[in-house]
Phi, psi and omega in degrees: 000132179234128178248124180254138178276133176226150181296337180283353179074344179286078182300134181258133181248123180259117180237110178053044174087348180261150185257129180229148174255114182295144181290335181222124175245120179260118182262113181219051184265025166080193187293333181261030183305132175257009180249345186294336184300333180276350187239352181203176173262093187282093175264083186272127176248140179241089183287335184196179175232146176256131177251124187251140175224154174247116179268133184247147173056053175212165184232142175283156181299320177242110185298146176062025176233147171280145180239128178246123179260122178279080186266183179239124013268352182215203191266153172235130182239138175234135174207144184287141175240351173199183181290341182235001185234144178231131177273133178243127176242121179255120180273126179242113182299149179091169182269344182256125180239158177302147182289135177283318184295323183279350181093358180295324180294315179299320179295319179297316182294321182289318188269324185262319188267315185307318179298343181259358179280140178305146184304322183290347180246355189296313181297318179294324178296314179295323178295319179294324178294318178296325181297327172090001180275073185254129179243146177225149181208136178291142175268120185255147175226129182209115176291153181284124177218063186285149171272139173293103183241112181302129174084003181225140185224130175261141177210163180069212181292347178291331182254337189200132178225157177217165180298138186282011182302326182260000178062034185269356184300312182291326177299314180293318181298315179292327175296320176301318180298317180296318180297315179298317179300314182296327180282320183291333181294342178262359180253110186271344182221109181292343179277359175280090188300314179301317180292323179294321178296320177295323179297315181296319178296319180294324180299311183295334176282314186289327182295337182298333186293332174266318186290324187299305180294325180294315179296317182296313181291324179296314180295318181291318182298319181295316182292325182282319188277347177288150180293147180210151176276347180287122180302326179295316179293325177297317179294320179295319179297314181293324179295317178297318180297314181294323180296312180293332179291343178294336175069189177051234185301326184291324179266339182295323181298304178299323181292325178295323177289317181295327183272356181080011179280337178247115185258007184271117179299333178297331178294326177296316177300317181296316181295319177298318180295317183293315179297319178297320178295321178296317180295320179295316179300320178299319185287331183275340182285147003277344176207147186281086175281163179304322179295320179292322179296319177295321177296320179295319179300316178294323179296315180295315180297319179295317179295316179296322179298319180291309187291321182285333174295317180291316181297319179298322179291323183279332181134112183291328185300321181294335180270318182288323183235064184293332182294316179296320179294321180292323177296323177297325180287321187276336184289163179288165180301145185279009184226158176229000000 
């Protein structure tokens, strides 16, 4: 069996010399998909690029945990990939990054990034930079906007992407697989076109319940946690960091949404409200002077601007009418 990729998505299957059109083609060719243009409106944004290094023979401060450094101008992430190796991802805002071949990237990492790396990792970071095995990749963000196309299904990064700061890509992709599996088990004949079309429509609705909070928090977290010269953004960044640093109940809520364990959109509204209330309380203490009140007003407007921009891109209906969306997720498949 040979399957050929075509821009029309109608993959042709050649079996023993005869030509067949499969009833269902699942497109899951990742972030660089060359087939999605026929199935959705791909509005791809590239807010930054990730530069990757492998640090050897060093230990993180907290074993078996990812570490995020709120550096300038953006974030640095460390996480273990073996007992002796740590992956380091340096986020560089914008689409243009220093050249690796010319040595500009190594110079940037040594002079700009290395001074902000924790002391216990600094020597390993500089050694990895000297070694020269530096990789870079653009970070893509794309809200899901699929066309209803009979016989074709987009899933994973081919249909929807978010900034990798929260590591939610694989969670959403595996969730897509589970949704497709649950729907296909009720479809006994793939050549039943009306039932197949209902299945595809149901898939794009149901996948939102996991993808929506993860995408929203990933987009908002990146904009808030990046360094900024704006005092309002600095205060927002510090407030989010301090809130999550409280741990336990305060961090469990956002983490449940990021990991896909909490599927209720109302929880996302609640978490945004609580973090905002915490930030406002910090700004007003020890007493609400006119200057502090003005700072709070700017803080609220800035926060609303960030969160509603992301929500608008992902889909307002899922936020305004979460009950209907949740019922779509919980109800049985619309086909037999």
